[in-house]
Amino acid sequence: MGAARGFGVDIGGSGIKGCEVDLDAGALVGDRLRIPTPVPSTPDAVADVVAEIVERFGWTGPVGVTLPAVVKRGVAHSAANIDKGWIGTDAAALFAKRLGRADSEVVVLNDADAAGIAEINYGRTDDRDGVVVLLTFGTGIGSALFLDGRLVPNTEFGHLEIDGHDAETRAAASVKEEKDLSWEQWAHRVSRYVSGLEDLIWPDLIIAGGGVSKKADKWLPLLKVRTKVVAAELRNDAGIVGAAYAARQVTAG
């Protein structure tokens, strides 16, 4: 019997990535396809790119899609690093129509939630106990909150106010690049942010994701926080894997 397969598309501020996923292993099947996010990143323009990615793979089954937004019942209620025209858009219906799928065959969820779902289901086994937070450090800071492996969707911990600033404007990975901060300087900012989060929800474990997790050895040891922090296992593929997993769970149910 062949491996269970799914398909995920991860929409980011700079790129849209998609691939077929082996749902037994939690791994991409072959190389992912990445296309730059259109400018402006309107719903119709982004839907065209999503359709191009799915069609290039010849995928005909259910599709999971992430958005950098609060998503409830398929509708986007915010827009982080994408066009504000997404707010109020029924993203699930839009993608289903553009992909020629039934509404029930397309699942849309927050990008950090998708990454967290992948880590909880395919990462370390001890990632599932107690209060666990995944933080994705990229253009902004995304968050996913789990209690004993169950997702509490649409947390926006990247927007906590720390020292009078929106946290992601100080501690996102993009800020490190823009300000040419050293790892030590940036880690100090991340520590300050994580300390604020710790005082709010007292997590048992923090998983650090996003592209910068590939260089976790350069900054995780520099953090001065009380919670254990580990690097994400699936790194930048987590959004795609989590989206595919979520689509499979919904359509199978």
PDB file of N, CA, C and O in Angstrom, residues 108 123 130 140 170 191 234:
ATOM      1  N   VAL A 108      -7.871  26.413   4.361  1.00  0.00           N
ATOM      2  CA  VAL A 108      -6.984  27.572   4.528  1.00  0.00           C
ATOM      3  C   VAL A 108      -6.790  27.806   6.022  1.00  0.00           C
ATOM      4  O   VAL A 108      -7.754  27.784   6.792  1.00  0.00           O
ATOM      5  N   GLY A 123       7.575  16.322  14.519  1.00  0.00           N
ATOM      6  CA  GLY A 123       8.829  16.707  15.172  1.00  0.00           C
ATOM      7  C   GLY A 123       9.142  15.800  16.343  1.00  0.00           C
ATOM      8  O   GLY A 123       8.780  14.622  16.363  1.00  0.00           O
ATOM      9  N   GLY A 130       2.148  19.501  27.528  1.00  0.00           N
ATOM     10  CA  GLY A 130       1.979  20.785  28.190  1.00  0.00           C
ATOM     11  C   GLY A 130       1.696  21.927  27.236  1.00  0.00           C
ATOM     12  O   GLY A 130       1.113  21.749  26.159  1.00  0.00           O
ATOM     13  N   GLY A 140       8.029  38.720   9.745  1.00  0.00           N
ATOM     14  CA  GLY A 140       7.456  39.110  11.031  1.00  0.00           C
ATOM     15  C   GLY A 140       7.722  38.003  12.034  1.00  0.00           C
ATOM     16  O   GLY A 140       8.670  37.230  11.883  1.00  0.00           O
ATOM     17  N   ARG A 170      10.864  44.663  16.303  1.00  0.00           N
ATOM     18  CA  ARG A 170      12.147  44.691  16.998  1.00  0.00           C
ATOM     19  C   ARG A 170      12.913  43.377  16.889  1.00  0.00           C
ATOM     20  O   ARG A 170      14.136  43.366  16.901  1.00  0.00           O
ATOM     21  N   SER A 191      15.467  37.569  23.232  1.00  0.00           N
ATOM     22  CA  SER A 191      15.334  37.234  24.656  1.00  0.00           C
ATOM     23  C   SER A 191      14.330  38.156  25.339  1.00  0.00           C
ATOM     24  O   SER A 191      13.498  37.701  26.145  1.00  0.00           O
ATOM     25  N   LEU A 234      11.331  20.688  11.088  1.00  0.00           N
ATOM     26  CA  LEU A 234      10.995  20.730   9.669  1.00  0.00           C
ATOM     27  C   LEU A 234      11.446  22.022   8.996  1.00  0.00           C
ATOM     28  O   LEU A 234      11.245  22.200   7.794  1.00  0.00           O
TER      29      LEU A 234
END
